[in-house]
Coordinates of C-alpha atoms and ligand atoms in Angstrom, one line a residue:
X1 CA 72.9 112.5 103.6
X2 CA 73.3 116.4 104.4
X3 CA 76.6 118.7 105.1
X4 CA 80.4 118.7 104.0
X5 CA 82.5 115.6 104.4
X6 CA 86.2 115.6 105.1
X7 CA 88.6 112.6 104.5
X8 CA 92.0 114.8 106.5
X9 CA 94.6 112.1 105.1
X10 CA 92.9 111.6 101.7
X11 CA 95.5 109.3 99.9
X12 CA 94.4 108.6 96.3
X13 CA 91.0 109.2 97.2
X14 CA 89.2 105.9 98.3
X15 CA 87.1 107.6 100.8
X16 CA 86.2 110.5 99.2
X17 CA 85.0 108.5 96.2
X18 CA 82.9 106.1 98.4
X19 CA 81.6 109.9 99.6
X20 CA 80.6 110.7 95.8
X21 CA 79.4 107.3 95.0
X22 CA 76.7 108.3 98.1
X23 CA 76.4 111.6 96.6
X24 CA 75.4 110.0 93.2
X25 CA 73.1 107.9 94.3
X26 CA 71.1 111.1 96.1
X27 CA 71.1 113.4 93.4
X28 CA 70.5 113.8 90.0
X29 CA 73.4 113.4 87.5
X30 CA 73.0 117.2 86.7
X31 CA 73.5 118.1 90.2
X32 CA 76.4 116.3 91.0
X33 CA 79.1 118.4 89.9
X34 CA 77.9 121.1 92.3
X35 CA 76.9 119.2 94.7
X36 CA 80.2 117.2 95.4
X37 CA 82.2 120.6 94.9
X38 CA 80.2 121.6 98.5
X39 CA 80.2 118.8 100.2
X40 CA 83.5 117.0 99.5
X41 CA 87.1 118.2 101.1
X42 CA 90.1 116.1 100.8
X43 CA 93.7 116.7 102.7
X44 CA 97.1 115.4 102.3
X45 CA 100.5 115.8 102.6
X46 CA 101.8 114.1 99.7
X47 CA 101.2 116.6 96.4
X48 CA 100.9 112.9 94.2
X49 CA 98.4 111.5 96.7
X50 CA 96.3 114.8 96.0
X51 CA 96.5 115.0 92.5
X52 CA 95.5 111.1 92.3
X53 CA 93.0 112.1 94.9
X54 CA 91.6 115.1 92.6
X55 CA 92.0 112.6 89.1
X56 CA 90.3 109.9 90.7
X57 CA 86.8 111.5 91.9
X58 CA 86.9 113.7 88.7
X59 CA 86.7 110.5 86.3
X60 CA 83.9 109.1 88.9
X61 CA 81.5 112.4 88.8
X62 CA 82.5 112.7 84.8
X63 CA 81.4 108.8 84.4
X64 CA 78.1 110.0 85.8
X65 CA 77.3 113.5 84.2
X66 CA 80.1 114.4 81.3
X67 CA 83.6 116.3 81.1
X68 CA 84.8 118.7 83.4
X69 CA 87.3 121.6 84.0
X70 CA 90.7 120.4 85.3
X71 CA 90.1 123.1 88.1
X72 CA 87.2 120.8 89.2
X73 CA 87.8 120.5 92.8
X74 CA 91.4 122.2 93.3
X75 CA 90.0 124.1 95.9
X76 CA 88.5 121.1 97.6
X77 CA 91.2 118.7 97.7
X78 CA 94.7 120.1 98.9
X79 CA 97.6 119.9 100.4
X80 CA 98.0 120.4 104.1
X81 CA 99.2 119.4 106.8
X82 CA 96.3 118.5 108.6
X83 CA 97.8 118.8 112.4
X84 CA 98.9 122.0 111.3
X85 CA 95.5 124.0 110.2
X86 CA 93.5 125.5 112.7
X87 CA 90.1 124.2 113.3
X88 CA 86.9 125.4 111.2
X89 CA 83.6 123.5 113.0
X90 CA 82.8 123.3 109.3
X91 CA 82.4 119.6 108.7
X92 CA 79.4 117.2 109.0
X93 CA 81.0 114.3 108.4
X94 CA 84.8 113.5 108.9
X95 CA 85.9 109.8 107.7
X96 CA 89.3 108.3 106.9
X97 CA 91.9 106.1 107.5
X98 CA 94.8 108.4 109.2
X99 CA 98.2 108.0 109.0
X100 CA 99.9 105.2 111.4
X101 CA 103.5 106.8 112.7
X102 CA 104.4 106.0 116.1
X103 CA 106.6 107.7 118.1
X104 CA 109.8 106.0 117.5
X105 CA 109.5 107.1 113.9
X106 CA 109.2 110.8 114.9
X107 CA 111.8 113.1 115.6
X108 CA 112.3 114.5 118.8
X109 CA 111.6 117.8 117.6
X110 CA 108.1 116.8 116.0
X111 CA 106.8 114.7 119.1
X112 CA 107.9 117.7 121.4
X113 CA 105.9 120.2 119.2
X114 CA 102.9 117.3 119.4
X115 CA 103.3 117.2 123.1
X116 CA 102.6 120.6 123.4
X117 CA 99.6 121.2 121.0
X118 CA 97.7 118.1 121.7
X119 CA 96.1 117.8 125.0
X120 CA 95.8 113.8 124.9
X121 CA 99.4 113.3 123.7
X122 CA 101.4 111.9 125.8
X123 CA 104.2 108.9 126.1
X124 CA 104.2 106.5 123.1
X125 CA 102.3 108.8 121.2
X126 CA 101.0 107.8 117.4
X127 CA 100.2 110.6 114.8
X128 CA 96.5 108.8 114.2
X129 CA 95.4 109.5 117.9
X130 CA 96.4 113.1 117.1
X131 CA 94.1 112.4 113.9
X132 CA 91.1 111.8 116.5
X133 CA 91.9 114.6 118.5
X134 CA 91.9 117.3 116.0
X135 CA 89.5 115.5 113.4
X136 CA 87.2 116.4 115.5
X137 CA 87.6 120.0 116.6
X138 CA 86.5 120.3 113.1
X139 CA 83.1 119.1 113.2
X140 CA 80.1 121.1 113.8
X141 CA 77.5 120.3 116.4
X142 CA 76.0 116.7 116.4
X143 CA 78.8 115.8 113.1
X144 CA 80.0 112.7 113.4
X145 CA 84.1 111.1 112.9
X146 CA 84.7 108.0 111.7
X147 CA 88.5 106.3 111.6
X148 CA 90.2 103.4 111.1
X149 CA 92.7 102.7 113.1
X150 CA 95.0 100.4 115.3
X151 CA 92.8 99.0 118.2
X152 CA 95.6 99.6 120.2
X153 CA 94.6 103.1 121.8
X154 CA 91.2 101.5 123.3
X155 CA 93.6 99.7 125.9
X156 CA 97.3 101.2 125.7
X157 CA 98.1 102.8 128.9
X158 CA 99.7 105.8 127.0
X159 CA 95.9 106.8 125.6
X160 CA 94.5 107.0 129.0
X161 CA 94.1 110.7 128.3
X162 CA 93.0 109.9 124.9
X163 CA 90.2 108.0 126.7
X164 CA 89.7 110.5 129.1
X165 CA 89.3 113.3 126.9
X166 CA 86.8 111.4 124.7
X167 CA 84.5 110.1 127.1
X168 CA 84.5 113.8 128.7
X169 CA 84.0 115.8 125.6
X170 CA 82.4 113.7 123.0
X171 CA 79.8 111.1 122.4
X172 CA 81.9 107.7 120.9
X173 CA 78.7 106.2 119.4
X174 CA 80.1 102.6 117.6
X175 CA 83.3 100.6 118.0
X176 CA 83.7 98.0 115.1
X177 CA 86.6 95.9 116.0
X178 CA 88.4 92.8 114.1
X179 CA 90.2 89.9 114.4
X180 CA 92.6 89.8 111.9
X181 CA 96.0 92.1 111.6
X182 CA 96.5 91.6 108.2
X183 CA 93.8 93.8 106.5
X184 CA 96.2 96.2 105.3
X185 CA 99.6 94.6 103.4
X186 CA 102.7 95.5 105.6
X187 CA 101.0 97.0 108.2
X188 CA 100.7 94.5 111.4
X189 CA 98.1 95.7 113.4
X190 CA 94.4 95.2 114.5
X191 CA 91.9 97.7 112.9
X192 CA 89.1 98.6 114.2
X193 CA 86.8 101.5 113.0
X194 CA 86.0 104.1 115.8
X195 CA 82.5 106.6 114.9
X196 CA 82.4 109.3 117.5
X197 CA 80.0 112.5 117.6
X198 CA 80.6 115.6 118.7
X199 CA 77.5 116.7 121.0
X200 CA 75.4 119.7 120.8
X201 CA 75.4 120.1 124.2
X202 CA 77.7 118.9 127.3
X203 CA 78.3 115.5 128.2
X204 CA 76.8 114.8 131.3
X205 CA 78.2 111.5 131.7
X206 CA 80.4 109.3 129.3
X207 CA 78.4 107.3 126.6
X208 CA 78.2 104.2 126.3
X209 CA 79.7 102.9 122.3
X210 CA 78.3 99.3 120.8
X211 CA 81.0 97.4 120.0
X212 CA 80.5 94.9 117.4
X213 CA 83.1 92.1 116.2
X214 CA 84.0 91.1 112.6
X215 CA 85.8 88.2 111.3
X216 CA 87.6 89.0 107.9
X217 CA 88.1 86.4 105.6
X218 CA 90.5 87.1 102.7
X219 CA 88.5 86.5 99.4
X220 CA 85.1 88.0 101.5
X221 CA 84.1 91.0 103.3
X222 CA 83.4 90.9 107.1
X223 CA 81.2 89.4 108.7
X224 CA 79.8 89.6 112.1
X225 CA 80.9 87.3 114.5
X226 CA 78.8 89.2 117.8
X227 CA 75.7 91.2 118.4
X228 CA 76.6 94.5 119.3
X229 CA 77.0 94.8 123.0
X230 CA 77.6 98.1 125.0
X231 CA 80.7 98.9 126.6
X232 CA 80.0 101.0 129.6
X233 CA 83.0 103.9 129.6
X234 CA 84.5 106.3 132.2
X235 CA 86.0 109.3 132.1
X236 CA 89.1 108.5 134.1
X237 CA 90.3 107.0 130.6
X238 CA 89.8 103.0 132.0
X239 CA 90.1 101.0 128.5
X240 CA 87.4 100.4 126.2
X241 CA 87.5 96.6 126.0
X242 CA 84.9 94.3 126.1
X243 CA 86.0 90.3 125.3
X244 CA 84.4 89.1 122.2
X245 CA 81.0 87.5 123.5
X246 CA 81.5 84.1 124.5
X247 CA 79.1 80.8 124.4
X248 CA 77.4 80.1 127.3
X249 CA 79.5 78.5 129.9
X250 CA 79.4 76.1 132.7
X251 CA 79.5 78.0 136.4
X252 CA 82.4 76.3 137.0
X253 CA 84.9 78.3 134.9
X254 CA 86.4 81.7 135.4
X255 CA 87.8 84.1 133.0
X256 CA 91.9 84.0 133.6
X257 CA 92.8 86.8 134.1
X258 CA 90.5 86.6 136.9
X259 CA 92.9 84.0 138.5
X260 CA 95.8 85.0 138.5
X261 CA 98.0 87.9 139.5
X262 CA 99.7 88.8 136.1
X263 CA 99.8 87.8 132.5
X264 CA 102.0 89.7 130.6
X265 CA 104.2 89.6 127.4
X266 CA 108.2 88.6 128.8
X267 CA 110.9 90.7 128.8
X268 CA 112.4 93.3 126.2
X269 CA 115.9 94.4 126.1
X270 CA 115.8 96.9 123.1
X271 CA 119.5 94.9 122.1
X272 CA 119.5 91.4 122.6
X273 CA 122.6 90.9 120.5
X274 CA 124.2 92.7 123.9
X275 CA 122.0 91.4 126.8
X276 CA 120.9 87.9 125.7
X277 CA 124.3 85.7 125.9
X278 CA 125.5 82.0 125.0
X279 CA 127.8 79.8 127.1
X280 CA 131.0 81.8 126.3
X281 CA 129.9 85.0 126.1
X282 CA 128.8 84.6 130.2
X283 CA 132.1 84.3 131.5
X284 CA 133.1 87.3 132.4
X285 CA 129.9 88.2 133.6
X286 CA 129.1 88.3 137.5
X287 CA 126.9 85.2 137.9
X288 CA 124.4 87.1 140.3
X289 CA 123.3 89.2 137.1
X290 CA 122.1 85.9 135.2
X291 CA 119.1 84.5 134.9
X292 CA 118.5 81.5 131.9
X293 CA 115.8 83.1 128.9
X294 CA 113.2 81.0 127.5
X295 CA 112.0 81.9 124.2
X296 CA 108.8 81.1 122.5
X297 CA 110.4 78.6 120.5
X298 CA 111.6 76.8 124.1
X299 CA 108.8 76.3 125.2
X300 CA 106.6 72.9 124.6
X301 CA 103.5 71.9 126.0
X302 CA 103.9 71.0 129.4
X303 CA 107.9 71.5 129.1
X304 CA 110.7 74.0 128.3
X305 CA 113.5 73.4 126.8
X306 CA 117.0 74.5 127.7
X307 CA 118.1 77.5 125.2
X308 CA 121.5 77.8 126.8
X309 CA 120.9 81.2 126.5
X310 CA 121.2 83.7 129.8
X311 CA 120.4 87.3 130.0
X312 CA 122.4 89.8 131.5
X313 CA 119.6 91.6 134.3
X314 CA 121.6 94.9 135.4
X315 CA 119.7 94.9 138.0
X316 CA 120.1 93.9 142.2
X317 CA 116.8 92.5 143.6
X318 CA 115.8 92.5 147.4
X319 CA 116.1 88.7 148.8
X320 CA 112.2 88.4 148.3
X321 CA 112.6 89.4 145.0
X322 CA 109.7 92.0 145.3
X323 CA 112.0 95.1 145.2
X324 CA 114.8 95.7 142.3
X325 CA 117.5 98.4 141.6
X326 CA 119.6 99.4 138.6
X327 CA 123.2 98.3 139.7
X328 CA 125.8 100.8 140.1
X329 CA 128.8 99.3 137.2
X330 CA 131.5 100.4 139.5
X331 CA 130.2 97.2 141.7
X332 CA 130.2 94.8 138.4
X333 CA 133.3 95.2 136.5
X334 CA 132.8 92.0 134.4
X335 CA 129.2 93.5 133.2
X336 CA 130.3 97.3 133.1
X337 CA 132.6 96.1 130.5
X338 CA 130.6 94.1 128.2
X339 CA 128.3 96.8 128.3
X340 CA 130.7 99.3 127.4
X341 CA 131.7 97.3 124.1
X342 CA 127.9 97.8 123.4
X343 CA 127.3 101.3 124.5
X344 CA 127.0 103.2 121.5
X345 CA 124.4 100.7 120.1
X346 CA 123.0 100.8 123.7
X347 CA 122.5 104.5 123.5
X348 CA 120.8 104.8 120.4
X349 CA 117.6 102.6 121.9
X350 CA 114.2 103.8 121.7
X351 CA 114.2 103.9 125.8
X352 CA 117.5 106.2 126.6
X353 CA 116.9 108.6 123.2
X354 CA 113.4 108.9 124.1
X355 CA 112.3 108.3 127.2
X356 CA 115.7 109.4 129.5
X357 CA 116.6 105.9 131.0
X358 CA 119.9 104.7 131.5
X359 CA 122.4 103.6 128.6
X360 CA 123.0 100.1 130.1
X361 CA 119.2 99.4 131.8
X362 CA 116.9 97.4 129.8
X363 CA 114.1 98.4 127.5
X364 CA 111.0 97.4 129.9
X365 CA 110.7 98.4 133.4
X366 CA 111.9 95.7 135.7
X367 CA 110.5 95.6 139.2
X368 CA 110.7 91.8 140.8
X369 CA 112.7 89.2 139.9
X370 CA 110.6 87.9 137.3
X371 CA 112.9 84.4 136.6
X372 CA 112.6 83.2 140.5
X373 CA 108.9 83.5 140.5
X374 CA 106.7 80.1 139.7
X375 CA 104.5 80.7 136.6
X376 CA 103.3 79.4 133.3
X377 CA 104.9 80.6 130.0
X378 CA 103.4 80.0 126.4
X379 CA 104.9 81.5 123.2
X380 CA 103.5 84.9 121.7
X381 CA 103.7 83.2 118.6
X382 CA 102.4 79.9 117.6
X383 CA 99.8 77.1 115.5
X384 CA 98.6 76.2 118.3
X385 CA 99.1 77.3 122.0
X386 CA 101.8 75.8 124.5
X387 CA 101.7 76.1 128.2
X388 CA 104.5 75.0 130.8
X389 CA 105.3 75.9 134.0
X390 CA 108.6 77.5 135.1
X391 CA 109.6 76.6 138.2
X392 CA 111.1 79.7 139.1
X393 CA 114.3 79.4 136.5
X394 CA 114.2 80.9 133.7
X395 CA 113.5 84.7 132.5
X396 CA 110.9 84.8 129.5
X397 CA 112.2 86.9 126.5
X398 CA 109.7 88.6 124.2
X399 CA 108.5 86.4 122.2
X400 CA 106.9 84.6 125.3
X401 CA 104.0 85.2 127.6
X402 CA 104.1 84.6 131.3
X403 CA 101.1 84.1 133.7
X404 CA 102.0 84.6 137.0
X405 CA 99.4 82.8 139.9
X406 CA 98.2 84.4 142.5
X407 CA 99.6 83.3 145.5
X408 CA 96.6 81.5 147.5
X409 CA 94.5 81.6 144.3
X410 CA 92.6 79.0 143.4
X411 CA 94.6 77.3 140.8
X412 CA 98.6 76.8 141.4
X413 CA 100.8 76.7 138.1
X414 CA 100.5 73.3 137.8
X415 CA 96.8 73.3 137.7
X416 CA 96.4 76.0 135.6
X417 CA 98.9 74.9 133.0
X418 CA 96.9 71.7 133.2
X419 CA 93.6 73.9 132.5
X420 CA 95.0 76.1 129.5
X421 CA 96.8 72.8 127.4
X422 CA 93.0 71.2 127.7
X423 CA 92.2 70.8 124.4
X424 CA 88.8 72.4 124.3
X425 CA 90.2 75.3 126.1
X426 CA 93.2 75.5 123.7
X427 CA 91.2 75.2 120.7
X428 CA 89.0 78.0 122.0
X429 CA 92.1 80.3 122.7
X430 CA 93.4 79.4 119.0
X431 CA 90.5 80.4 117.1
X432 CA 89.9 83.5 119.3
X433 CA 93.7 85.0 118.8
X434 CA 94.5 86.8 116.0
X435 CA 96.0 85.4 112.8
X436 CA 99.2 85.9 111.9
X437 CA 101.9 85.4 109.5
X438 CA 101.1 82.0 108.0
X439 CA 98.8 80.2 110.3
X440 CA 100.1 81.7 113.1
X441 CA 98.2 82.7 115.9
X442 CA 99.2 85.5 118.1
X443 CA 97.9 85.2 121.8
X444 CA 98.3 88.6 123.3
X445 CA 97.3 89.6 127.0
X446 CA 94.0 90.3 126.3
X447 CA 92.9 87.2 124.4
X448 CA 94.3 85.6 127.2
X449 CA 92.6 87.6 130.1
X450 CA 89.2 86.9 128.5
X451 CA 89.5 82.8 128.6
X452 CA 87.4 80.7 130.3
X453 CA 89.2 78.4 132.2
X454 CA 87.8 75.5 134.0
X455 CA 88.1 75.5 137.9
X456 CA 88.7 71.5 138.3
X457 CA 91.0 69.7 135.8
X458 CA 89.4 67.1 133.4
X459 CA 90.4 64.2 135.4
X460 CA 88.2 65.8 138.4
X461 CA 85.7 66.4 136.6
X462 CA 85.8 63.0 134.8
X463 CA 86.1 61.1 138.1
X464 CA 83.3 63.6 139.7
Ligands
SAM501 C1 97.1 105.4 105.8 S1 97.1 106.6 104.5 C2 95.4 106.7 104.1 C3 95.1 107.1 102.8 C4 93.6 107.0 102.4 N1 92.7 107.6 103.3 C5 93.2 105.5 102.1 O1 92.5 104.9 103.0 O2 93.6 105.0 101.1 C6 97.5 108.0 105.3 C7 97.7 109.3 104.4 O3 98.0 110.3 105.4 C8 98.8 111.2 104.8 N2 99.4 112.1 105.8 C9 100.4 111.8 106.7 N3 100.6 112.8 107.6 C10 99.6 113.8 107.2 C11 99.3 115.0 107.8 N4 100.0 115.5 108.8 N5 98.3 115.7 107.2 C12 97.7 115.2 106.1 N6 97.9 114.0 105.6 C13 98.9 113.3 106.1 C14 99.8 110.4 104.0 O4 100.4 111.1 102.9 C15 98.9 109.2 103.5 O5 98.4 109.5 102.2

């Protein structure tokens, strides 16, 4: 237990106390004042957060060894801006829980000053990524960072550079990841807690981190659900991910995403009060631009249901459906005015403020004709999981998955909506997706990448 500890986004204090608490149990009482008064260093923002911060490991070190001065720790525990200091290699240890603001919550002006001092910012950028970055310009030689955080930057396309920049400079030693997204009250997302070192010399190649994976109950603390395996990194920013280990399994099953040529969450509009339409509300709309939704709710196991829903797709497609182009609205008068009784609301979306695109396109890229292509759809959302096959109708809103086969693969849609509504294959999806709000399970791409699948249906393999 040597060197300075920093917590950069302090809050009230719980990490700097779990620091003392360490401290205590090293030292003797009479030592503790002046030891935590080098070793411990608190930031925040918020001047209440510091002065709880400052209260909080007072009364801890005062339990242990008597009163102190108010002044205890002023200079130790302060406001700042963290992004904003300039780094001092000064820290041994750097540990916290950094804040979680993505980039739709910033102003433009912020994330164009984070564009340009961060070297790994980039696209949907999220202020605790900019937490690794800098957190760790401030450690000496051979100190170590520890965050929690979203898991989300160990996959997300938009921390490729984050990746890149970690495996290239740094050591990442541990991964701890979890399965629940409901550790922290309001805040839906999947922790996991990231300890990376900064090397005393070069990095020859990336390290390789152990991941290990914790279930969370909620009266209990975690427990381990894996062995710690090694997930071997590269420096072209590749994700991180390794699927939760998995029983042993017959030869004759294949991981799904394996099998198929997509799997992916369905389509977002960024205003489907404008783009997602009922009976009447398709009327005046060129049919050529309609293509029937499914929903999560729709969809049943082995059947969808009708939503009598259709959403405008502004877009022309090439007769194979492989190629698409925003329309021109001079060529679709009924659309271009339905859009235009939506534009304001159309302009102020995430994707035209932000990101430049046009005021009437949708919020995801679109780049095939997604509704004419044969595939299997599930819900995101559910108790259990639901798999049907589309035959090449209906358009999948967000709150559904789609898997699309690969043409000439070894399992049609049929077959491997079949596979994925077995019950043992189900059940083993269910308990592997992350709960959500009340039961619910939430099967996202990755869950669903990782799932063994068998390669005959049951009845084959009944009758074999
Ligand atoms: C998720 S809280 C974590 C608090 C504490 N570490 C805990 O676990 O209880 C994030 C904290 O970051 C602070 N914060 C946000 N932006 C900051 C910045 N740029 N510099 C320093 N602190 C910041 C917020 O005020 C908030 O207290």
């Amino acid at each position: 237990m040597v060197g300075r500890w920093l917590d950069p986004a302090c809050g009230d204090g719980a990490f700097l106390l779990e620091f003392v608490r360490r401290l205590a149990d090293a030292v003797p009482a009479a030592e503790l004042p002046r030891t935590v008064e080098e070793r411990v260093f608190g930031f925040d923002l918020d001047i209440t957060a510091v002065d709880a911060a400052r209260v909080a490991v007072r009364e801890e070190v005062e339990r242990r060894c008597g009163a102190l001065s108010s002044a205890f720790l002023a200079g130790n525990i302060r406001v700042a801006d963290f992004l904003e200091l300039d780094p001092e290699p000064d820290y041994d240890v750097i540990a916290g829980n950094p804040p979680y603001v993505s980039a739709t919550q910033l102003t433009a002006a912020e994330k164009e000053r984070f564009l340009e001092r961060f070297a790994t910012a980039w696209g949907r950028l999220d202020l605790y990524t900019l937490f690794i970055e800098h957190g760790l310009r401030f450690l000496r030689a051979g100190g170590r960072l520890a965050y929690i955080t979203p898991d989300k930057w160990l996959g997300a396309a938009s921390n490729r550079r984050l990746r890149t920049h970690l495996a290239r400079n740094y050591v990442p030693r541990t991964i701890d990841r979890f399965e629940r997204h409901d550790l922290f009250p309001g805040v839906a997302t999947v922790p996991c807690v990231t300890m990376i070192e900064r090397p005393r010399s070069p990095v020859p190649t990336p390290a390789s981190p152990m991941v290990r994976w914790w279930s969370v109950d909620p009266g209990g603390g975690p427990q381990p659900v894996s062995d710690a395996r090694e997930v071997s990194i590269r420096s072209d920013g590749t994700p991180w991910l390794v699927a939760r280990p998995v029983p042993p399994v017959e030869a004759d099953h294949a991981p799904l995403g394996d099998l198929v040529e997509r799997i992916s969450v369905g389509v977002a509009t960024g205003l489907n009060s404008c783009f997602v339409l009922d009976a009447e509300g398709v009327r005046s709309i060129e049919p050529e631009l309609l293509r029937p939704v499914a929903r999560g709710r729709d969809i049943a196991v082995g059947q969808i249901r009708d939503a009598k829903r259709w959403m405008l797709v502004p877009y022309c497609f090439s007769d194979d459906g492989t190629a698409a182009e925003l329309i021109d609205l001079d060529e679709f008068p009924g659309a271009a005015a339905h859009l235009a009784r939506h534009q304001e609301a159309l302009k102020r979306r995430h994707c035209v403020r932000v990101w430049g695109k046009a005021w009437y396109d949708l919020h995801d890229p679109i780049t095939f004709d997604l509704a004419r292509r044969t595939k299997v759809l599930l819900p995101d959302l559910a108790q259990h999981p639901r798999f049907a096959v589309d035959n090449g109708r209906a358009l999948p809103l967000h709150s559904a998955y789609y898997v699309l086969p690969r043409p000439g693969g070894p399992l049609d849609a049929g077959a491997l909506a079949d596979a994925l509504n077995d019950p043992v294959v189900a059940e083993e999806l269910r308990t592997r997706a992350p709960t959500a709000k009340s039961g619910y399970r939430r099967f996202r791409a990755q869950i669903l990448r990782d799932i063994l699948v068998p390669l005959a249906s049951r009845s084959d393999r009944d009758a074999a």
